[in-house]
Amino acid sequence: GTVLDICADHDIQLHPTLFNRWHDFSYDFGGIYYDQLLDRNFARFEPYLNAIVGTFKDDARILMWDLCNEPQQRDPRNLLDQLEIDWLHWIAQAVRRAGAQQPITIGTMFGANIELVADACDVLCFHPYGGWWDDGFAAGCDQALALAQRLGKPLIANETCQGSLSNDTRVEIIRHS
């Protein structure tokens, strides 16, 4: 609530992310791992969702709910990918049960990642990082836009500009992206 108050003082709406599936192999920043989903006891997450979403379910300072940052699913024929897809759909239903009035999205990568969860989202969301060094960035953005147009849904990129430890490289990434 305090963060929302501060943002509102500056006419900023928030796009809270409820779960994280992005992991770095060098550092453990937490988040949800497959072993937390294997028993399919997704209901364990409901008290958390009810507390957060239920509290701010019709708060105009919330622009939309991002259900999960960068889920890893790629192929529903893969059992772990299907498990994650099922979990994401369950979260979408739980957020709606909690009374959310704001749109729902899932901040994911390009292509199949977006399409596999598009039916759970009101707004499609993607993270166009790769391909800044060639035409891959533009092609990925065009692909996401074509998908959004085909599905008749709005599209947002809420992360972009791949990182680098080199200032010169970061400048090039920003220019090309």
C-alpha positions as a Markdown table, in Angstrom:
| # | Residue | x | y | z |
|---|---|---|---|---|
| 1 | Gly | 0.0 | 0.0 | 0.0 |
| 2 | Thr | 2.8 | 2.4 | 0.8 |
| 3 | Val | 4.4 | 1.8 | -2.6 |
| 4 | Leu | 1.1 | 2.4 | -4.3 |
| 5 | Asp | 0.7 | 5.7 | -2.3 |
| 6 | Ile | 4.1 | 6.9 | -3.4 |
| 7 | Cys | 3.5 | 6.0 | -7.0 |
| 8 | Ala | 0.1 | 7.6 | -7.0 |
| 9 | Asp | 1.7 | 10.9 | -5.8 |
| 10 | His | 3.6 | 10.8 | -9.1 |
| 11 | Asp | 0.7 | 9.6 | -11.3 |
| 12 | Ile | 2.3 | 6.2 | -11.8 |
| 13 | Gln | 0.2 | 3.0 | -12.0 |
| 14 | Leu | 1.9 | -0.3 | -11.0 |
| 15 | His | 2.0 | -3.6 | -12.8 |
| 16 | Pro | 2.8 | -6.0 | -9.9 |
| 17 | Thr | 4.3 | -9.4 | -10.6 |
| 18 | Leu | 2.9 | -12.0 | -8.4 |
| 19 | Phe | 5.4 | -14.9 | -9.0 |
| 20 | Asn | 8.8 | -15.3 | -10.6 |
| 21 | Arg | 10.0 | -18.3 | -12.7 |
| 22 | Trp | 13.2 | -16.7 | -14.0 |
| 23 | His | 16.3 | -18.2 | -12.5 |
| 24 | Asp | 20.0 | -17.5 | -12.8 |
| 25 | Phe | 22.2 | -20.5 | -12.5 |
| 26 | Ser | 24.9 | -18.4 | -10.7 |
| 27 | Tyr | 22.6 | -16.9 | -8.0 |
| 28 | Asp | 19.4 | -18.0 | -6.4 |
| 29 | Phe | 17.0 | -15.1 | -6.4 |
| 30 | Gly | 14.2 | -17.2 | -5.2 |
| 31 | Gly | 11.0 | -17.7 | -7.1 |
| 32 | Ile | 9.0 | -20.8 | -7.9 |
| 33 | Tyr | 10.7 | -24.0 | -8.9 |
| 34 | Tyr | 9.2 | -27.1 | -10.5 |
| 35 | Asp | 9.5 | -29.1 | -7.3 |
| 36 | Gln | 7.0 | -26.6 | -5.8 |
| 37 | Leu | 4.5 | -27.6 | -8.5 |
| 38 | Leu | 5.0 | -31.3 | -8.9 |
| 39 | Asp | 2.3 | -32.3 | -6.4 |
| 40 | Arg | -0.2 | -30.1 | -8.2 |
| 41 | Asn | -1.3 | -28.6 | -4.9 |
| 42 | Phe | -1.7 | -25.2 | -6.5 |
| 43 | Ala | -4.3 | -24.2 | -3.8 |
| 44 | Arg | -1.3 | -23.6 | -1.5 |
| 45 | Phe | -0.9 | -20.3 | -3.4 |
| 46 | Glu | -4.5 | -19.2 | -2.9 |
| 47 | Pro | -4.0 | -17.5 | 0.5 |
| 48 | Tyr | -1.2 | -15.4 | -0.9 |
| 49 | Leu | -3.2 | -14.4 | -4.0 |
| 50 | Asn | -6.3 | -13.6 | -1.9 |
| 51 | Ala | -4.2 | -11.4 | 0.4 |
| 52 | Ile | -2.5 | -9.4 | -2.3 |
| 53 | Val | -5.0 | -9.4 | -5.1 |
| 54 | Gly | -8.0 | -9.3 | -2.8 |
| 55 | Thr | -6.7 | -6.3 | -1.0 |
| 56 | Phe | -6.1 | -4.3 | -4.2 |
| 57 | Lys | -8.6 | -6.0 | -6.5 |
| 58 | Asp | -10.3 | -2.8 | -7.6 |
| 59 | Asp | -7.5 | -0.3 | -6.9 |
| 60 | Ala | -7.1 | 2.1 | -9.8 |
| 61 | Arg | -3.4 | 2.4 | -8.9 |
| 62 | Ile | -2.9 | -1.2 | -10.2 |
| 63 | Leu | -2.6 | -1.1 | -14.0 |
| 64 | Met | -2.7 | -4.9 | -14.4 |
| 65 | Trp | -1.6 | -8.0 | -12.7 |
| 66 | Asp | 1.5 | -9.9 | -14.1 |
| 67 | Leu | 0.9 | -13.4 | -12.9 |
| 68 | Cys | 4.4 | -14.6 | -13.4 |
| 69 | Asn | 7.7 | -13.3 | -14.6 |
| 70 | Glu | 9.3 | -15.4 | -17.4 |
| 71 | Pro | 7.7 | -18.8 | -17.0 |
| 72 | Gln | 10.0 | -21.4 | -18.7 |
| 73 | Gln | 7.4 | -23.4 | -20.7 |
| 74 | Arg | 8.1 | -24.1 | -24.3 |
| 75 | Asp | 6.3 | -27.2 | -25.4 |
| 76 | Pro | 3.0 | -28.6 | -23.9 |
| 77 | Arg | 4.2 | -32.1 | -24.9 |
| 78 | Asn | 6.9 | -31.8 | -22.2 |
| 79 | Leu | 5.4 | -32.8 | -18.8 |
| 80 | Leu | 7.1 | -30.1 | -16.9 |
| 81 | Asp | 6.1 | -27.5 | -19.4 |
| 82 | Gln | 2.5 | -28.7 | -19.2 |
| 83 | Leu | 2.7 | -28.6 | -15.4 |
| 84 | Glu | 3.7 | -25.0 | -15.6 |
| 85 | Ile | 1.0 | -24.1 | -18.2 |
| 86 | Asp | -1.6 | -25.7 | -15.9 |
| 87 | Trp | -0.3 | -23.7 | -12.9 |
| 88 | Leu | -0.4 | -20.4 | -14.8 |
| 89 | His | -4.0 | -21.1 | -15.9 |
| 90 | Trp | -4.8 | -21.9 | -12.3 |
| 91 | Ile | -3.2 | -18.7 | -11.1 |
| 92 | Ala | -5.3 | -16.7 | -13.7 |
| 93 | Gln | -8.5 | -18.3 | -12.3 |
| 94 | Ala | -7.4 | -17.7 | -8.7 |
| 95 | Val | -6.7 | -14.0 | -9.4 |
| 96 | Arg | -10.1 | -13.7 | -11.0 |
| 97 | Arg | -11.7 | -15.5 | -8.0 |
| 98 | Ala | -10.0 | -13.0 | -5.7 |
| 99 | Gly | -12.0 | -10.4 | -7.6 |
| 100 | Ala | -9.4 | -8.6 | -9.7 |
| 101 | Gln | -10.9 | -5.9 | -11.8 |
| 102 | Gln | -7.6 | -5.1 | -13.6 |
| 103 | Pro | -6.4 | -7.0 | -16.7 |
| 104 | Ile | -4.2 | -10.0 | -16.3 |
| 105 | Thr | -0.9 | -10.7 | -18.1 |
| 106 | Ile | 2.1 | -13.0 | -18.0 |
| 107 | Gly | 5.5 | -11.5 | -18.7 |
| 108 | Thr | 7.1 | -14.0 | -20.9 |
| 109 | Met | 9.5 | -14.3 | -23.8 |
| 110 | Phe | 8.9 | -14.6 | -27.6 |
| 111 | Gly | 6.8 | -16.9 | -29.7 |
| 112 | Ala | 5.4 | -20.1 | -28.2 |
| 113 | Asn | 5.8 | -18.9 | -24.7 |
| 114 | Ile | 3.3 | -16.1 | -25.3 |
| 115 | Glu | 0.9 | -18.3 | -27.3 |
| 116 | Leu | 0.8 | -21.1 | -24.7 |
| 117 | Val | -0.7 | -18.8 | -22.1 |
| 118 | Ala | -2.5 | -16.3 | -24.2 |
| 119 | Asp | -5.9 | -17.6 | -23.4 |
| 120 | Ala | -5.2 | -16.9 | -19.7 |
| 121 | Cys | -4.3 | -13.3 | -20.4 |
| 122 | Asp | -6.3 | -10.1 | -21.1 |
| 123 | Val | -3.1 | -8.4 | -22.3 |
| 124 | Leu | -0.2 | -10.3 | -24.0 |
| 125 | Cys | 3.2 | -9.4 | -22.6 |
| 126 | Phe | 6.7 | -10.2 | -23.8 |
| 127 | His | 10.3 | -9.5 | -23.1 |
| 128 | Pro | 12.2 | -8.7 | -26.3 |
| 129 | Tyr | 15.9 | -9.1 | -25.3 |
| 130 | Gly | 17.7 | -11.1 | -27.9 |
| 131 | Gly | 18.6 | -10.2 | -31.4 |
| 132 | Trp | 19.6 | -6.6 | -30.8 |
| 133 | Trp | 22.8 | -7.3 | -32.8 |
| 134 | Asp | 20.9 | -8.3 | -36.0 |
| 135 | Asp | 17.3 | -8.3 | -37.2 |
| 136 | Gly | 16.2 | -10.7 | -34.5 |
| 137 | Phe | 14.8 | -8.0 | -32.2 |
| 138 | Ala | 12.6 | -6.4 | -34.8 |
| 139 | Ala | 11.5 | -9.8 | -36.1 |
| 140 | Gly | 10.6 | -11.0 | -32.6 |
| 141 | Cys | 8.6 | -7.8 | -32.0 |
| 142 | Asp | 6.8 | -8.2 | -35.3 |
| 143 | Gln | 6.0 | -11.8 | -34.4 |
| 144 | Ala | 4.5 | -10.8 | -31.1 |
| 145 | Leu | 2.5 | -8.0 | -32.7 |
| 146 | Ala | 1.2 | -10.4 | -35.3 |
| 147 | Leu | 0.1 | -12.9 | -32.6 |
| 148 | Ala | -1.6 | -10.1 | -30.6 |
| 149 | Gln | -3.5 | -8.9 | -33.8 |
| 150 | Arg | -4.5 | -12.5 | -34.6 |
| 151 | Leu | -5.8 | -13.1 | -31.1 |
| 152 | Gly | -7.4 | -9.6 | -30.8 |
| 153 | Lys | -5.5 | -8.8 | -27.6 |
| 154 | Pro | -3.4 | -5.8 | -26.6 |
| 155 | Leu | 0.4 | -6.3 | -26.4 |
| 156 | Ile | 2.9 | -4.8 | -24.0 |
| 157 | Ala | 6.7 | -5.2 | -23.7 |
| 158 | Asn | 7.4 | -4.7 | -20.0 |
| 159 | Glu | 11.1 | -5.6 | -20.2 |
| 160 | Thr | 13.7 | -4.9 | -22.9 |
| 161 | Cys | 17.3 | -4.0 | -23.6 |
| 162 | Gln | 19.5 | -6.9 | -22.7 |
| 163 | Gly | 22.1 | -6.1 | -20.1 |
| 164 | Ser | 25.9 | -6.0 | -20.4 |
| 165 | Leu | 28.8 | -5.2 | -18.1 |
| 166 | Ser | 30.2 | -3.0 | -20.9 |
| 167 | Asn | 28.9 | 0.6 | -21.1 |
| 168 | Asp | 29.6 | 0.7 | -24.8 |
| 169 | Thr | 27.7 | -2.5 | -25.4 |
| 170 | Arg | 24.8 | -1.2 | -23.3 |
| 171 | Val | 24.6 | 1.9 | -25.5 |
| 172 | Glu | 24.6 | -0.3 | -28.6 |
| 173 | Ile | 21.8 | -2.5 | -27.2 |
| 174 | Ile | 19.7 | 0.5 | -26.4 |
| 175 | Arg | 20.3 | 2.0 | -29.9 |
| 176 | His | 19.4 | -1.2 | -31.7 |
| 177 | Ser | 16.5 | -2.2 | -29.5 |
